[in-house]
Short mmCIF file of C-alpha atoms and ligand atoms in Angstrom, two decimals:
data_model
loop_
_atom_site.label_atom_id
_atom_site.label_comp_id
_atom_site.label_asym_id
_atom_site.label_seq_id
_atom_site.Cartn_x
_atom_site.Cartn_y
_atom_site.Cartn_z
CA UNK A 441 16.32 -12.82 45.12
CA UNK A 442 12.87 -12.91 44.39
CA UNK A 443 13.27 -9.58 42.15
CA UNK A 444 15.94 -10.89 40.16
CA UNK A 445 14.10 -14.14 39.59
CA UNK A 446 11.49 -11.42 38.52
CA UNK A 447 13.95 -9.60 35.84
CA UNK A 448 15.32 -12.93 34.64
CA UNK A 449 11.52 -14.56 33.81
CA UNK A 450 11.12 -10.81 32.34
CA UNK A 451 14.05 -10.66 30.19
CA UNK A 452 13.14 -14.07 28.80
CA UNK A 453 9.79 -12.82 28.29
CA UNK A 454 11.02 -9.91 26.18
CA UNK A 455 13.58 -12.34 24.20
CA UNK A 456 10.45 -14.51 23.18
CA UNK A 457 8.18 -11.66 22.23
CA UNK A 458 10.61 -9.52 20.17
CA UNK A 459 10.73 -12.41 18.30
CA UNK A 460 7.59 -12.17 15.98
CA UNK A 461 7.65 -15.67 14.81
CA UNK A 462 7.08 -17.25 18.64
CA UNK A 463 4.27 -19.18 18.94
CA UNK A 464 2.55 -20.68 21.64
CA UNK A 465 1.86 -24.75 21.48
CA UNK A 466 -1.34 -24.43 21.65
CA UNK A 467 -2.07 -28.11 22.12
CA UNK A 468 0.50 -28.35 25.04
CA UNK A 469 -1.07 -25.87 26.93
CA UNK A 470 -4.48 -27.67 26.26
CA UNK A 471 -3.45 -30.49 27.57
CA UNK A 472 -1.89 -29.26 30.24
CA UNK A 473 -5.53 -27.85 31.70
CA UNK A 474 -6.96 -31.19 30.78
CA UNK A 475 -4.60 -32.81 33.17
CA UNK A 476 -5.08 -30.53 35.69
CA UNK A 477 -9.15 -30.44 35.07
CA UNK A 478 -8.52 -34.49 35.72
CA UNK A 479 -6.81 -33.41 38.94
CA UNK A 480 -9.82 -31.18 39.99
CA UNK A 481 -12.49 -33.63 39.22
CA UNK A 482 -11.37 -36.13 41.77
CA UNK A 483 -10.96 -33.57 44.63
CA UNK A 484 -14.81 -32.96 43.91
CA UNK A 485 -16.83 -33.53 47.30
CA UNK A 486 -20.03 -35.92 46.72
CA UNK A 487 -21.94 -32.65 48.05
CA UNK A 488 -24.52 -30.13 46.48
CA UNK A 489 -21.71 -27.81 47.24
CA UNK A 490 -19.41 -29.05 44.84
CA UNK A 491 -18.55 -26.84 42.27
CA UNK A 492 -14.83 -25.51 42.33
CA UNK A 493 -14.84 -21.44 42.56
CA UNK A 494 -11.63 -20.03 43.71
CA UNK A 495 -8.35 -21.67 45.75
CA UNK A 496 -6.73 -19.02 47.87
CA UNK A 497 -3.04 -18.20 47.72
CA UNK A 498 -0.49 -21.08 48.85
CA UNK A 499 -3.41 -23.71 49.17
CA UNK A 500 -4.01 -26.63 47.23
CA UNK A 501 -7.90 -27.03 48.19
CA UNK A 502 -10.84 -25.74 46.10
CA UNK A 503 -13.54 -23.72 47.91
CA UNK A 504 -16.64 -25.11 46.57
CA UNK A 505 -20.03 -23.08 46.03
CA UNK A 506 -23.56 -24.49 44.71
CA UNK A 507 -25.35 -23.52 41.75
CA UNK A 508 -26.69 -19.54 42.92
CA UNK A 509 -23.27 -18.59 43.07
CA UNK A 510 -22.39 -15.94 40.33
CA UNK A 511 -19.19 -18.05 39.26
CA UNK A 512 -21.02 -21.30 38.88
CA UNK A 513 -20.72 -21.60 35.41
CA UNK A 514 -17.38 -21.13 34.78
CA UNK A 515 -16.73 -24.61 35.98
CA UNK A 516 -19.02 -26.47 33.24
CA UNK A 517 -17.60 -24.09 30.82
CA UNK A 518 -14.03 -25.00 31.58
CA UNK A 519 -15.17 -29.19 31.18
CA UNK A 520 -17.13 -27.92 27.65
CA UNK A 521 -14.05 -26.26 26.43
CA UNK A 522 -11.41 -29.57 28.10
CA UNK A 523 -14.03 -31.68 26.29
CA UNK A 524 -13.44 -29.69 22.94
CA UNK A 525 -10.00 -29.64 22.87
CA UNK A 526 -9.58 -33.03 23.79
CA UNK A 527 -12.59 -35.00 23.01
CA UNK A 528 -12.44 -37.23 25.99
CA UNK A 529 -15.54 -38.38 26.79
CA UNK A 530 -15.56 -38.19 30.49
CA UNK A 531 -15.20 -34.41 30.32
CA UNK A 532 -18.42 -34.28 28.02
CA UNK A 533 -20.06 -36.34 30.75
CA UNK A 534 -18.85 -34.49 33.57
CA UNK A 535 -19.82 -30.71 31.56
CA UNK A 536 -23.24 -32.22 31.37
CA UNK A 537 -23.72 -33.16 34.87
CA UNK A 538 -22.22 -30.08 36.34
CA UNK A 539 -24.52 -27.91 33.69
CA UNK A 540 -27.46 -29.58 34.96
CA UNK A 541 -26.86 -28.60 38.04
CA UNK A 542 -27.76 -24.60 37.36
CA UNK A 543 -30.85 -25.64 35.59
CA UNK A 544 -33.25 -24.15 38.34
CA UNK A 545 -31.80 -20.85 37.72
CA UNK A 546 -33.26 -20.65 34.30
CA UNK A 547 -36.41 -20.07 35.63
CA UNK A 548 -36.29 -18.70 39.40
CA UNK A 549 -36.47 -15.18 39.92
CA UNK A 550 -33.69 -13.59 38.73
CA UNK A 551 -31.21 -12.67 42.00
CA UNK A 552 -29.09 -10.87 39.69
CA UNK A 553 -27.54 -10.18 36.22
CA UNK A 554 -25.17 -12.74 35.88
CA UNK A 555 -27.21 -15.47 34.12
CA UNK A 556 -25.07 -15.51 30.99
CA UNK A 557 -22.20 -16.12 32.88
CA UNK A 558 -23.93 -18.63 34.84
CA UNK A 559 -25.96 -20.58 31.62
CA UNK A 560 -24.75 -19.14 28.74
CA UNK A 561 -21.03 -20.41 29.85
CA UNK A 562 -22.94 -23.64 31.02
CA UNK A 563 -25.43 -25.08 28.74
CA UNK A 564 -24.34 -22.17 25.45
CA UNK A 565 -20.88 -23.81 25.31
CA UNK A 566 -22.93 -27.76 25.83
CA UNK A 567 -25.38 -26.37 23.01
CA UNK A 568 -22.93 -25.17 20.42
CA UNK A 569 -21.18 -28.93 20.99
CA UNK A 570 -23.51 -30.98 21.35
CA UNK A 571 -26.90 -29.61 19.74
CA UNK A 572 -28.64 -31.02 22.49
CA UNK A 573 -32.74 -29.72 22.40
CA UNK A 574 -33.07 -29.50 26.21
CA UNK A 575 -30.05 -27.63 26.83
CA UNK A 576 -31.54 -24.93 23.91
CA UNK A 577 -34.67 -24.61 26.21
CA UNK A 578 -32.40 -23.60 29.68
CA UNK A 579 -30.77 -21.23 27.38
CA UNK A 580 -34.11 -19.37 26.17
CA UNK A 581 -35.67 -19.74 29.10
CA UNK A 582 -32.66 -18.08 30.99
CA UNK A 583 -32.61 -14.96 28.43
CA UNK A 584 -36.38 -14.73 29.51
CA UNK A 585 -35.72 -14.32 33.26
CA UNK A 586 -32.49 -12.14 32.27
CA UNK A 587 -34.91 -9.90 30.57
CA UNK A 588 -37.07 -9.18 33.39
CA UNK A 589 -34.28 -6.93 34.52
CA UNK A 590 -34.71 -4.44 32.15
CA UNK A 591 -35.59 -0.99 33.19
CA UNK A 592 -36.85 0.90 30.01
CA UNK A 593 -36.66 3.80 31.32
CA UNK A 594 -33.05 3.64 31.68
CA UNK A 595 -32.09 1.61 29.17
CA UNK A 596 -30.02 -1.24 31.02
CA UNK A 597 -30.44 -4.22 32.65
CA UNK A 598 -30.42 -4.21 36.88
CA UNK A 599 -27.52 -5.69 37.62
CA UNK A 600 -28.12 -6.25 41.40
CA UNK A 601 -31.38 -6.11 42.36
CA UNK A 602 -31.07 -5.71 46.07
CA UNK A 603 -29.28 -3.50 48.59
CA UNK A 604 -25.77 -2.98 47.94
CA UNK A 605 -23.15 -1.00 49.44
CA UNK A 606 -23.31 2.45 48.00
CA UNK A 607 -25.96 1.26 45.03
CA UNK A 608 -28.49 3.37 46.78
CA UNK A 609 -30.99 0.78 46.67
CA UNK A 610 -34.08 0.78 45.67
CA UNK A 611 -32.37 3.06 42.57
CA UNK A 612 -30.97 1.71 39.81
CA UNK A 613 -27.57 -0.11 39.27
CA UNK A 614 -25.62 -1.21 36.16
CA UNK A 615 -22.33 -2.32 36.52
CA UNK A 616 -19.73 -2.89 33.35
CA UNK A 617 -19.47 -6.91 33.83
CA UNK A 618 -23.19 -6.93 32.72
CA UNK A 619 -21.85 -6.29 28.91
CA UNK A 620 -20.60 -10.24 29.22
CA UNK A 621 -24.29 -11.83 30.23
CA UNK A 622 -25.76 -9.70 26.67
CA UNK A 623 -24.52 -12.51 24.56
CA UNK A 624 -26.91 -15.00 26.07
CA UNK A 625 -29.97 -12.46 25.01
CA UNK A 626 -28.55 -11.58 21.74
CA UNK A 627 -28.07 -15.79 21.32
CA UNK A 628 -31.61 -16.36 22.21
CA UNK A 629 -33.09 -13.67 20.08
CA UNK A 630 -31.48 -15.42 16.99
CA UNK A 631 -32.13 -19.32 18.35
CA UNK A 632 -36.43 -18.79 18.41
CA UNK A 633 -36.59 -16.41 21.44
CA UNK A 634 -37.81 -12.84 21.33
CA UNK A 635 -36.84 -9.95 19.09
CA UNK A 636 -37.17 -7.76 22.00
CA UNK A 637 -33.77 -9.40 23.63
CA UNK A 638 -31.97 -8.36 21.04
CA UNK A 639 -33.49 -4.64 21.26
CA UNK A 640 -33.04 -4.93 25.13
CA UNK A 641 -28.97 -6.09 24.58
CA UNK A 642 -28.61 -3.25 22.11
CA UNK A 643 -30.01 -0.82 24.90
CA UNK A 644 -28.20 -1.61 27.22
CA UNK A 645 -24.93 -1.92 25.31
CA UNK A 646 -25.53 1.70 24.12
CA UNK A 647 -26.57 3.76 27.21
CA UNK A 648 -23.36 1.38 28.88
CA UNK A 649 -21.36 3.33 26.08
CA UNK A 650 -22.40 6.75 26.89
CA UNK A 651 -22.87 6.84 30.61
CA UNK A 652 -20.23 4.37 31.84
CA UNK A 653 -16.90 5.68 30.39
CA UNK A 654 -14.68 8.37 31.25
CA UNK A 655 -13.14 10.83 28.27
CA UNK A 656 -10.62 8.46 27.80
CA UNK A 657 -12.35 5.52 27.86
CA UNK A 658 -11.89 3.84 30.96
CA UNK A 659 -14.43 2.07 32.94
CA UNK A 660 -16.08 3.27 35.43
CA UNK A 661 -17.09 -0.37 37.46
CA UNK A 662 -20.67 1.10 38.61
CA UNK A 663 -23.18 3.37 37.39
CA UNK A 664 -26.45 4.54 39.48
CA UNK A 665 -29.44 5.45 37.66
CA UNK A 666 -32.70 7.07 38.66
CA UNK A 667 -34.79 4.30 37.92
CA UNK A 668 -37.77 6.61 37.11
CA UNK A 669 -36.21 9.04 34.90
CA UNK A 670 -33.66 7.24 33.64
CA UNK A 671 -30.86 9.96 35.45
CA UNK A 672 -27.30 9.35 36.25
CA UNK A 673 -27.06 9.94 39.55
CA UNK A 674 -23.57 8.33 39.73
CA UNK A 675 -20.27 6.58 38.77
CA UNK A 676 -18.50 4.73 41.44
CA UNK A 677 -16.37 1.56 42.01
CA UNK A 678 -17.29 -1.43 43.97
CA UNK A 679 -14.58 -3.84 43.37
CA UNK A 680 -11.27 -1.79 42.11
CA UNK A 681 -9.14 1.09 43.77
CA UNK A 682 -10.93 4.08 43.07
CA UNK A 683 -14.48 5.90 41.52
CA UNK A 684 -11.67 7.30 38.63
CA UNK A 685 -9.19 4.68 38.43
CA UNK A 686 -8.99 1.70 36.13
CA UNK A 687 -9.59 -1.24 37.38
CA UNK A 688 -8.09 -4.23 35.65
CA UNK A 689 -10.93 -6.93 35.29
CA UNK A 690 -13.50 -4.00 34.62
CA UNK A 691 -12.05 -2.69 31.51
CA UNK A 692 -11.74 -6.77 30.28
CA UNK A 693 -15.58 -7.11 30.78
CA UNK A 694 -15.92 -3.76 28.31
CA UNK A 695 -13.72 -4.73 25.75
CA UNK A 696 -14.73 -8.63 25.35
CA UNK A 697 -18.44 -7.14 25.53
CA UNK A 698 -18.02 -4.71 23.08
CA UNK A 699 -16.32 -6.76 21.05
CA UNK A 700 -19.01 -9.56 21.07
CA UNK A 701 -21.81 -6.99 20.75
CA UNK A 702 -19.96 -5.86 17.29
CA UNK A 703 -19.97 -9.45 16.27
CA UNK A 704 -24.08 -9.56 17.03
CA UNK A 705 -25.11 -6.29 15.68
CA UNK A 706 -22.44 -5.30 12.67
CA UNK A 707 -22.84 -1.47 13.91
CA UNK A 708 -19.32 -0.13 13.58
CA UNK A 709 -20.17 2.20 16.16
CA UNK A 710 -19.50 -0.95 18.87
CA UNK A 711 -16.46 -1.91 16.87
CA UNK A 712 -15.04 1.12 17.13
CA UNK A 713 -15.69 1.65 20.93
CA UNK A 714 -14.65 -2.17 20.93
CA UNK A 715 -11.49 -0.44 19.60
CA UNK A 716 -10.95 2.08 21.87
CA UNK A 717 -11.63 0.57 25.36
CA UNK A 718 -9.34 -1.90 24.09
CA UNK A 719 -6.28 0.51 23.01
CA UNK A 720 -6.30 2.04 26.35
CA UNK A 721 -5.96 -0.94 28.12
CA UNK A 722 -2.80 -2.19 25.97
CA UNK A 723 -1.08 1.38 26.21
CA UNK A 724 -0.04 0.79 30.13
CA UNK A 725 0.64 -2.93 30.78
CA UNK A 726 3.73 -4.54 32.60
CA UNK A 727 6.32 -6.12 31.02
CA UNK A 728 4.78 -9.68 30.29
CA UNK A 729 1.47 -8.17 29.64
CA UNK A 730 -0.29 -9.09 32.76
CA UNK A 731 -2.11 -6.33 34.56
CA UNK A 732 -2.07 -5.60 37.82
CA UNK A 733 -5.34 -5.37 39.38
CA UNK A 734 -6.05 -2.04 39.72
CA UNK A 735 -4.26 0.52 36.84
CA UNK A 736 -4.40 2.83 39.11
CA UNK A 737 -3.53 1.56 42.05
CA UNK A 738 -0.33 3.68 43.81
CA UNK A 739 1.67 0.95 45.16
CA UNK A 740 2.61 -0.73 41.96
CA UNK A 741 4.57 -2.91 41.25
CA UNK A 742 3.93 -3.86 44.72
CA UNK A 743 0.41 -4.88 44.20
CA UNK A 744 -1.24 -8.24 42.68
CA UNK A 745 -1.91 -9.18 39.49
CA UNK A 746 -5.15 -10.10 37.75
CA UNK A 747 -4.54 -12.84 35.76
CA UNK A 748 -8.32 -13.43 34.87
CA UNK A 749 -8.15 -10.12 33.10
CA UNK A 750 -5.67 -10.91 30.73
CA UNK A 751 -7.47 -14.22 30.45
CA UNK A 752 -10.90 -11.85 29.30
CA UNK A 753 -8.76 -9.82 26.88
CA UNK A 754 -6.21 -11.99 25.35
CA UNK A 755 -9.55 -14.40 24.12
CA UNK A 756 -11.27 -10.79 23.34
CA UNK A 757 -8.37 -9.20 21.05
CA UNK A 758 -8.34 -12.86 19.64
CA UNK A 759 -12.05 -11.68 18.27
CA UNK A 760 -11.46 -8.43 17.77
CA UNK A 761 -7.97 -9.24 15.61
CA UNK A 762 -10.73 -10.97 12.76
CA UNK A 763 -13.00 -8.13 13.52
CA UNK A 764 -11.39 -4.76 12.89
CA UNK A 765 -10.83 -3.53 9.33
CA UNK A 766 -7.79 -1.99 10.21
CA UNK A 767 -4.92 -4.21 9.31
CA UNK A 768 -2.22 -3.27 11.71
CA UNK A 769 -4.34 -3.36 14.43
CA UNK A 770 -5.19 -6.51 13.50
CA UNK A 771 -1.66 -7.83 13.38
CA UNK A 772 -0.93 -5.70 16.73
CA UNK A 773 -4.46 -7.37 18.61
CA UNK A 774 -3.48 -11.10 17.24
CA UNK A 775 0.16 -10.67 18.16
CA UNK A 776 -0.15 -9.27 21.86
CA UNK A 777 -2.87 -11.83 22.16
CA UNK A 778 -0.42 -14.72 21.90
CA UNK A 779 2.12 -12.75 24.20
CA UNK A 780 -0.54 -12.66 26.64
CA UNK A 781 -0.76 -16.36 26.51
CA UNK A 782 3.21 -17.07 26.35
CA UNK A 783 3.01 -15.26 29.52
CA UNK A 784 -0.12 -17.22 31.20
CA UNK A 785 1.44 -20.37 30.09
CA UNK A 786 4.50 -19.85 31.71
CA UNK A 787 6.05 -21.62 34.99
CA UNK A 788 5.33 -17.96 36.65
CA UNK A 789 1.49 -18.05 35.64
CA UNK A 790 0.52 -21.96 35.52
CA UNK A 791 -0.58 -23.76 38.95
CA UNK A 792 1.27 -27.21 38.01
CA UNK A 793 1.84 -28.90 40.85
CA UNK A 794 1.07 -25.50 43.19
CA UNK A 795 -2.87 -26.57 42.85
CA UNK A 796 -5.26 -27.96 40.35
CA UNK A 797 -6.61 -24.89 39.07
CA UNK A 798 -4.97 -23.99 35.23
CA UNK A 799 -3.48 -20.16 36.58
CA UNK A 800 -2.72 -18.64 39.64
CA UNK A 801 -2.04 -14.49 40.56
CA UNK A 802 -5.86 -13.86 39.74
CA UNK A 803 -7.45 -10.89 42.01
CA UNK A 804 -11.29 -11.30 42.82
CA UNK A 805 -12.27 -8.49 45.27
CA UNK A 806 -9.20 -6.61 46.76
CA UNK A 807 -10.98 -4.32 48.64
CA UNK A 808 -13.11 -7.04 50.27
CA UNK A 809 -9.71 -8.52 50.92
CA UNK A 810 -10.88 -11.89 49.19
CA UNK A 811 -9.32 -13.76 46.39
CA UNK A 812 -6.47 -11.38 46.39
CA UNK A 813 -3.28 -13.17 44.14
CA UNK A 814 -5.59 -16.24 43.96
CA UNK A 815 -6.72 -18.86 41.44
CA UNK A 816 -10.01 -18.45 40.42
CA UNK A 817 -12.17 -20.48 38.03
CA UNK A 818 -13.24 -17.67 35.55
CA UNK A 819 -9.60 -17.15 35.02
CA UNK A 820 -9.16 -20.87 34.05
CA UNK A 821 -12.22 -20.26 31.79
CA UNK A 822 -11.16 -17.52 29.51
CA UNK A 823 -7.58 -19.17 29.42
CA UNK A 824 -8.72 -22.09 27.84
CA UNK A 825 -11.18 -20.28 25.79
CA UNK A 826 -8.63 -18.22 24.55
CA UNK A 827 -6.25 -21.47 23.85
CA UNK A 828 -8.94 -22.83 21.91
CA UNK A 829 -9.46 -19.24 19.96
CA UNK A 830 -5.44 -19.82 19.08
CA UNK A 831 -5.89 -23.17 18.02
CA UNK A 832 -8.52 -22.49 15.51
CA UNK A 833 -6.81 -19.58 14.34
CA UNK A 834 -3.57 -21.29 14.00
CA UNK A 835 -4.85 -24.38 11.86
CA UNK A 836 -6.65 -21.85 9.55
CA UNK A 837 -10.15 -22.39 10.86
CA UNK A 838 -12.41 -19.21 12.20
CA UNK A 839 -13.08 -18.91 15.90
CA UNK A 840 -16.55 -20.00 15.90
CA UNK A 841 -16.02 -23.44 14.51
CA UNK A 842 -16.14 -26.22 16.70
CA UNK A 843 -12.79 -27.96 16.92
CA UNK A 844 -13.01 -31.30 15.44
CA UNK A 845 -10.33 -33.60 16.61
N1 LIG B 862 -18.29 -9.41 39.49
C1 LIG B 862 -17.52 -10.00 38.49
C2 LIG B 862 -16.09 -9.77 38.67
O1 LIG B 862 -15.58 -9.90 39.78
O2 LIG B 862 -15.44 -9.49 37.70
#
């Protein structure tokens, strides 16, 4: 039964998308996540441990993490961008208060990379809204403590700096998801910090391009470095199928990041890497355009999906469709954007009454066996950001405006 249900939600799919004219209500599906945002915000415990990160498969009950966590910021982010496309004022206040929460991390040592995703997501999304002073001095500050990652004589940015499996610790690891966190160094260079974030963001986006893709431009997940000379040692996976295979979420992070870093630097060289990492990714997609987790993986179709992925990359090719001076492409990135989203907003994708989270069939770390055909809060984040992207684009307006209501 549960394949024809499968075929039937496919065929209907198909019917929508070969029609070039379908477009998604873009202010349904935004209120839709403000509802269920509403939902989530009174299931909140009155706990330090209170910030909603993931809700496993079949459950209706958030697991909660505090403010280290590297997903803590999604949740802030998600009540910046309810807030924006609804301009309720309880979600401003709630953004705030869960934002403040990650303040310490703007200046304790840095456990890892993931500070943009953490404060950038946070406070960069509060900023941009609100143009609130203190919230500009978490950001800085946070690009400063980012920065002390660096290695120069690599050229990247640590990602984890401590022992993990296979990192061959005390070398040097870099791992593709570090592309997303550059935006909060190449925001700070421009917004009074240092020059040398921007040089260090251009670095590491650079060696990133030559050491972390294969011929074809897939992602490798992880690269090892000899943090003296600067070396390759190695390319391996930590969180998809294989060293050589694709793995879903990995190959989002590279083609939002490259994306983003043609949008900070103007050096075609990122947009048309942006380009490419982006063009292999849309060549080998299911039906409804979500991927499974893993491209590679040799059990498909009977394997998860990774709805966070197509979350990263429909918001991405929203970007990259006003970025690329190719015209088709730009009508091609635009219009499977919007399929993406026709998909994710669909009774097969949306929690609804399953839970409070905005998507389900997200896929954190499969071969950690966690989060596996889960709902997880970065997925909720790039949906809506992605909505909003729409939106703007739909009324006439650029991406980076604010909405106004
Ligand atoms: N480590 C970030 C991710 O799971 O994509």
């Amino acid at each position: 039964m549960t394949v024809f249900r499968n075929l039937f939600l496919t065929a209907i799919l198909l019917f929508i998308f070969s029609d070039g004219n379908a477009q998604l209500n873009t202010s349904k599906a935004i209120a839709y996540c403000a509802v269920q945002a509403d939902k989530t915000l009174k299931l909140i415990p009155a706990d330090s441990i209170n910030i909603p990160r993931n809700i496993e498969q079949g459950q209706k009950q958030w697991r909660f993490i505090g403010y280290k966590d590297w997903c803590s910021g999604f949740w802030p982010g998600v009540l910046w961008y309810v807030y924006e496309g609804t301009h309720q004022l309880k979600f401003k206040t709630e953004a705030d208060k869960f934002s403040r929460e990650l303040t310490p991390l703007s200046m304790m040592k840095a456990f890892d990379h993931d500070l943009g995703f953490q404060l950038f997501n946070s406070f960069g999304n509060g900023y941009r809204l609100t143009k609130n002073p203190e919230y500009k001095q978490i950001i800085l500050a946070a690009a400063d403590t980012l920065a002390t990652l660096f290695n120069p004589k690599v050229g990247t940015i640590l990602s984890w700096p401590r022992p993990v499996a296979n990192m061959e610790w005390p070398q040097h690891n870099t791992i593709i998801d570090n592309m997303i966190n550059l935006e909060l160094l190449f925001w700070a260079s421009k917004n009074g910090g240092s020059k040398r974030l921007y040089d260090i963001a251009v670095s590491h986006a650079k060696t990133t391009m030559k050491n972390h893709f294969r011929p074809d431009y897939t992602s490798y997940h992880a690269v090892v470095y000899d943090k003296e000379t600067g070396q390759k040692i190695k390319a391996v996976t930590h969180q998809g199928y294989a060293d050589d295979s694709m793995w879903a979420r990995g190959q989002s992070w590279a083609i939002y990041g490259y994306a983003m870093c043609y949008r900070e630097t103007k050096d075609p060289a990122f947009l048309d890497f942006a380009e490419k990492v982006t063009d292999v990714y849309l060549k080998d997609l299911p039906a409804d355009l979500i991927p499974y987790w893993d491209f590679n993986d040799p059990a498909i179709p009977n394997v998860p999906r990774d709805a966070s992925a197509a979350g990263v990359v429909a918001s991405a090719l929203l970007e990259l469709s006003t970025l690329t001076k190719n015209k088709a492409k730009a009508k091609v990135y635009r219009k499977k954007a919007e399929q993406m989203l026709i998909s994710l907003s669909s009774g097969q994708y949306q929690s609804r009454e399953k839970n409070s989270a905005f998507l389900l069939h997200s896929t954190g770390h499969k071969p950690n066996g966690s989060e596996i055909d889960a709902s997880i809060i970065y997925a909720d984040y790039y949906y809506i950001e992605a909505l909003l992207r729409l939106k703007k684009l739909q009324k006439g307006l650029s991406i980076y405006t604010n909405l106004s209501s």
